[in-house]
Coordinates of N, CA and C in Angstrom, one line a residue:
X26 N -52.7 0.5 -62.3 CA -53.4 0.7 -61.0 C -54.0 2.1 -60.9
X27 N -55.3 1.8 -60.6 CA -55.9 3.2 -60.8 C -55.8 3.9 -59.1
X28 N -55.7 4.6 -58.5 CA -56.0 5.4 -57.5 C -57.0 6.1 -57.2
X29 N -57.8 6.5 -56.1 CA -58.4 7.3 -56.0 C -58.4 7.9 -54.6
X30 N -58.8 9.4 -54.9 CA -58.2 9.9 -53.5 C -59.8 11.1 -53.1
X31 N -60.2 10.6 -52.0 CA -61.4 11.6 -51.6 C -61.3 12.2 -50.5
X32 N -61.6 13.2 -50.3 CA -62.1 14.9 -49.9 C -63.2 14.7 -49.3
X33 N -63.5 16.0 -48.9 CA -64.5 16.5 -48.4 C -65.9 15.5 -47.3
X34 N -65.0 14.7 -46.2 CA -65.6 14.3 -45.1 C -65.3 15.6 -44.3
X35 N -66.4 15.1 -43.3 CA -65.9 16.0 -42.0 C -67.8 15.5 -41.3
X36 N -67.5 16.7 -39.8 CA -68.8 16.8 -39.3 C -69.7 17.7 -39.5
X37 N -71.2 17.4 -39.5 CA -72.4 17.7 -40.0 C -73.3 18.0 -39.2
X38 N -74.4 18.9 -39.0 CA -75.3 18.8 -38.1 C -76.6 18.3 -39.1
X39 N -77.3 17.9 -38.2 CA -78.5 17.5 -39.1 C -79.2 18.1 -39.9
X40 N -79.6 18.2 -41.5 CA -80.2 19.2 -42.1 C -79.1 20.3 -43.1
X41 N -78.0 19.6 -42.5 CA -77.2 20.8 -43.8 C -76.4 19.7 -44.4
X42 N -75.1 20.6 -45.0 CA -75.1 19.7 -46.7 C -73.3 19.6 -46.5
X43 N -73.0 18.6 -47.6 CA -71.2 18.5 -47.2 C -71.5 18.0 -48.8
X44 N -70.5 18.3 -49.4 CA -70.0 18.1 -50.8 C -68.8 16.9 -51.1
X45 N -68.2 16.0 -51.7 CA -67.5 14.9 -51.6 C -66.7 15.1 -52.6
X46 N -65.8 14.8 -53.0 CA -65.3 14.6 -54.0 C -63.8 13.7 -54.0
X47 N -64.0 13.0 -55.6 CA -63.0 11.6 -56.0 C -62.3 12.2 -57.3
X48 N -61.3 12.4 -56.5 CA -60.0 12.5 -58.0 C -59.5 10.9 -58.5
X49 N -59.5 10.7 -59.4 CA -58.6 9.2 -60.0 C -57.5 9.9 -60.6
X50 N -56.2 8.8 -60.6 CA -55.2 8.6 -61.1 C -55.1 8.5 -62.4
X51 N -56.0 8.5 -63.2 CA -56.0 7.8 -64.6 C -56.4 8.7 -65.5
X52 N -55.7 8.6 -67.0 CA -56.1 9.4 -67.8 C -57.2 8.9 -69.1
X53 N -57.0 7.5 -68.8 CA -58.2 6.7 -69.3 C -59.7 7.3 -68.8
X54 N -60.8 7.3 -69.8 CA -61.9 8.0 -69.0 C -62.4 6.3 -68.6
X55 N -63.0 6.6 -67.3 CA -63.3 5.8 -66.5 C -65.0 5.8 -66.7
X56 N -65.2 4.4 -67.0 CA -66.8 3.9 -67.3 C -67.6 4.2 -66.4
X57 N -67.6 3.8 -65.0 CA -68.5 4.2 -64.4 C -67.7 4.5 -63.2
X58 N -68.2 5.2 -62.2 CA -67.9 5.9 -60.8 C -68.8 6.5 -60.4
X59 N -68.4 6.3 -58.4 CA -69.5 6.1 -57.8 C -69.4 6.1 -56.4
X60 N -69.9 6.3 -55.6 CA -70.0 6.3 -54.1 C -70.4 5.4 -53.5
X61 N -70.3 4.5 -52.0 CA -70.6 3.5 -51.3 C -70.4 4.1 -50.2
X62 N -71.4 3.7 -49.4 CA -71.0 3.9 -47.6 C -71.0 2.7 -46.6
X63 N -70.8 2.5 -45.7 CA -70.5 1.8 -44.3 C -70.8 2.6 -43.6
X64 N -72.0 1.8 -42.7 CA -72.1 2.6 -41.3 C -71.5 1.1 -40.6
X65 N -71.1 1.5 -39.1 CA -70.7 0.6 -38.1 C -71.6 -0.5 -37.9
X66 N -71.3 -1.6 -37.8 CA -72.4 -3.0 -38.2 C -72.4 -3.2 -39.1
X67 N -72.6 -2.3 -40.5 CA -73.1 -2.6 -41.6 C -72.5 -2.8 -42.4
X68 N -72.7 -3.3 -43.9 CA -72.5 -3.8 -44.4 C -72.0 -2.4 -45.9
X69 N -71.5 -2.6 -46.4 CA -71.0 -1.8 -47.3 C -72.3 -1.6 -48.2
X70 N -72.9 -0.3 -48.6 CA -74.1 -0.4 -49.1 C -73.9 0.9 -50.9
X71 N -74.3 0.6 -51.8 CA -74.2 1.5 -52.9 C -74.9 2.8 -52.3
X72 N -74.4 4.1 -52.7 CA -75.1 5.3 -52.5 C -75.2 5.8 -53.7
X73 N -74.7 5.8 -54.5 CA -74.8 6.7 -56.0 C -73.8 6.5 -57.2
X74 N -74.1 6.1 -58.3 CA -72.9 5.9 -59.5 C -73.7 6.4 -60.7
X75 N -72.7 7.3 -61.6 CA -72.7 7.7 -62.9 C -72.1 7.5 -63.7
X76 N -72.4 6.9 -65.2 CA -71.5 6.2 -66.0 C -71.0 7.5 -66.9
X77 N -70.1 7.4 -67.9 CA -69.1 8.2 -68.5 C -70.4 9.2 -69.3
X78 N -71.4 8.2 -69.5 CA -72.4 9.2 -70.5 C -73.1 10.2 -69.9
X79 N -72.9 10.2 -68.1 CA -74.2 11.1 -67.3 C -75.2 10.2 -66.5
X80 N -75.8 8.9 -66.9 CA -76.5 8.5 -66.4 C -76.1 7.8 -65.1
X81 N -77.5 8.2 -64.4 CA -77.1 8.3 -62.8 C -77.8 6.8 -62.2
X82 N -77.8 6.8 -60.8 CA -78.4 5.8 -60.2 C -77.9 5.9 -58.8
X83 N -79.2 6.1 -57.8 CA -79.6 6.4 -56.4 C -79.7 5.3 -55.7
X84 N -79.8 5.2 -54.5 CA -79.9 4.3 -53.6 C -81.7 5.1 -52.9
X85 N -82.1 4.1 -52.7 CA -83.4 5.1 -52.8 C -83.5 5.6 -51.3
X86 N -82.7 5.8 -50.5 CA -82.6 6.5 -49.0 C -82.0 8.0 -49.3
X87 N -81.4 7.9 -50.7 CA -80.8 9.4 -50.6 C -81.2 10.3 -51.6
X88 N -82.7 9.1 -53.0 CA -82.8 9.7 -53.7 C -83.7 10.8 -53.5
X89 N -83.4 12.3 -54.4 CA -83.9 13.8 -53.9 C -83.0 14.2 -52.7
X90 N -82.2 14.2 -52.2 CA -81.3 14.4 -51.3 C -79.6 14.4 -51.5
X91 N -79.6 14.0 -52.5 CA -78.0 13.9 -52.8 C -77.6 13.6 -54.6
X92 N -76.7 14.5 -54.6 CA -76.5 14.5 -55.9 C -75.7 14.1 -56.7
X93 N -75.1 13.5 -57.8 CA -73.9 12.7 -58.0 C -73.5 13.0 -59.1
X94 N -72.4 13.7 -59.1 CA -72.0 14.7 -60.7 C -70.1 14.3 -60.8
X95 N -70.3 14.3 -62.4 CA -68.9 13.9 -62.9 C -68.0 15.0 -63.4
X96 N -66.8 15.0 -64.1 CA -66.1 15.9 -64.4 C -65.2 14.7 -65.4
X97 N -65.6 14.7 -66.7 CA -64.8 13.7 -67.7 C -63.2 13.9 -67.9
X98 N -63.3 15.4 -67.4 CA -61.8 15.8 -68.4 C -61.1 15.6 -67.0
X99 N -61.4 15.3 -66.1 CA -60.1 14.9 -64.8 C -60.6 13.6 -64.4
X100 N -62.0 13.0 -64.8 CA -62.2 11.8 -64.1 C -62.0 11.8 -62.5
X101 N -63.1 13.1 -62.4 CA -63.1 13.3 -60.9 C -64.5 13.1 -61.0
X102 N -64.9 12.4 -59.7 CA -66.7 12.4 -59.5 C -67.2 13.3 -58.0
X103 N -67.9 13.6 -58.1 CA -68.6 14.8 -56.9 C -70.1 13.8 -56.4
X104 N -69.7 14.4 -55.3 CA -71.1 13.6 -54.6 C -71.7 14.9 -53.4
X105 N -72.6 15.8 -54.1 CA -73.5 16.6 -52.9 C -74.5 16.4 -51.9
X106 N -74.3 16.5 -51.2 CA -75.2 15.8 -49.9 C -76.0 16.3 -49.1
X107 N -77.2 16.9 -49.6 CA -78.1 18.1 -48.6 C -79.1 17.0 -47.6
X108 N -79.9 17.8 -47.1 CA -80.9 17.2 -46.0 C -79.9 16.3 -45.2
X109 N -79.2 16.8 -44.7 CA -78.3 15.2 -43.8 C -79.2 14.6 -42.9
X110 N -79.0 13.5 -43.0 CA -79.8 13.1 -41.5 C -78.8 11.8 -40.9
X111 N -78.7 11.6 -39.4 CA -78.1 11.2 -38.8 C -77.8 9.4 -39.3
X112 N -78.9 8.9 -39.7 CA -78.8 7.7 -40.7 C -77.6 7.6 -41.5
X113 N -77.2 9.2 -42.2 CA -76.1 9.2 -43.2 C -75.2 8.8 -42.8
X114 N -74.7 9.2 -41.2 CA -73.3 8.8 -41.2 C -72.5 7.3 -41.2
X115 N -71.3 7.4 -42.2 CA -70.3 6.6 -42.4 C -69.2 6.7 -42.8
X116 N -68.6 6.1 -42.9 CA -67.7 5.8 -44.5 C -68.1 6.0 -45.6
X117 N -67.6 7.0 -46.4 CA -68.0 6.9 -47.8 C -66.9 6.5 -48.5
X118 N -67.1 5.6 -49.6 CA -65.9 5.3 -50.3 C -66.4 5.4 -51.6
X119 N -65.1 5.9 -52.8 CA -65.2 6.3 -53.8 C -64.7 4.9 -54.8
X120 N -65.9 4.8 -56.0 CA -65.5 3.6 -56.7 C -65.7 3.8 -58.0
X121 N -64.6 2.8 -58.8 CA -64.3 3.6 -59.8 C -64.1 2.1 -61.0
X122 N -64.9 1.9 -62.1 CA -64.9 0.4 -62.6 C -64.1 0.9 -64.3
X123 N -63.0 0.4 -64.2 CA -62.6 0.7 -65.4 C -62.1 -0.7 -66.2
X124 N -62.8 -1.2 -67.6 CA -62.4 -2.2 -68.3 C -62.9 -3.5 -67.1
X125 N -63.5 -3.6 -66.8 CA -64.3 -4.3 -65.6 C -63.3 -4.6 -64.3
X126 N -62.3 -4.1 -64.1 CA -62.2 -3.5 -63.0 C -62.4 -2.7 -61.7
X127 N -62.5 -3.4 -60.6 CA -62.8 -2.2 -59.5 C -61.8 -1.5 -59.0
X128 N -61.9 -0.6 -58.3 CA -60.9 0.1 -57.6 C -61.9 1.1 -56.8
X129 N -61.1 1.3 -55.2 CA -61.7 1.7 -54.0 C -60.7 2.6 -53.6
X130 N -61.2 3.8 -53.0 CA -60.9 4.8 -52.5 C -60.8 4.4 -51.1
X131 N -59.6 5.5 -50.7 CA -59.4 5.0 -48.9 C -60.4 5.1 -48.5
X132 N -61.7 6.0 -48.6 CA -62.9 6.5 -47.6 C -62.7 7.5 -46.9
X133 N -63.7 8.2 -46.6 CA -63.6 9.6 -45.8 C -64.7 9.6 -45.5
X134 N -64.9 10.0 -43.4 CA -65.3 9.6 -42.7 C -67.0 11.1 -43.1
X135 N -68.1 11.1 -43.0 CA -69.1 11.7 -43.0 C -70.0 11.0 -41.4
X136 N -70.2 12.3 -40.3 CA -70.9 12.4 -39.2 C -71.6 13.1 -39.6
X137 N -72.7 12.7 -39.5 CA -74.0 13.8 -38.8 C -74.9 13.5 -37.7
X138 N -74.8 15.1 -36.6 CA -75.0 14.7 -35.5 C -76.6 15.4 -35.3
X139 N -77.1 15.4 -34.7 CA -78.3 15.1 -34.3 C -78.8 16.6 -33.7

């Protein structure tokens, strides 16, 4: 059972930047990982995933605005978040696909207020 544990929510004013970050439990390197958000109403939506080799993939509302970087040797993924805009806020949850496996991070709450 893999775990994941994420950091770096909090509140935002419009226009500046919050950094994210997903530690996993696991010493297996993990294939691909990646970010998702939920706003209220909505529907769980992809924000950003990078597979073990670097290669990335944007949701196109955040692409040039947010940036999605890994760290192999702890199987921790980072997710930087400039230009905020009030759209952003949600839930972000950290996801993590190992051996075709999914596994979900509690979430950690991202506001940005206006």
């Amino acid at each position: 059972q893999v775990q994941l544990v994420e950091s770096g929510g909090g509140l935002v004013r419009a226009g500046g930047s919050r950094r994210l970050s997903c530690a996993a439990s696991e010493s297996r390197l993990i294939n691909v990982m990646g970010w998702y958000r939920q706003a209220p109403g909505k529907q769980r939506e992809l924000v950003a995933t990078i597979t073990n080799g670097g290669r990335t993939n944007y949701a196109g509302s955040v692409k040039g605005r947010f940036t999605i970087s890994r760290d192999n040797t702890r199987n921790t993924v980072y997710l930087q978040m400039n230009s905020l805009k009030p759209e952003d806020t949600a839930v972000y949850f950290c996801h993590a696909n190992l051996f075709g496996k999914d596994y979900w991070g509690q979430g950690t709450q991202v506001t940005v207020s206006s």
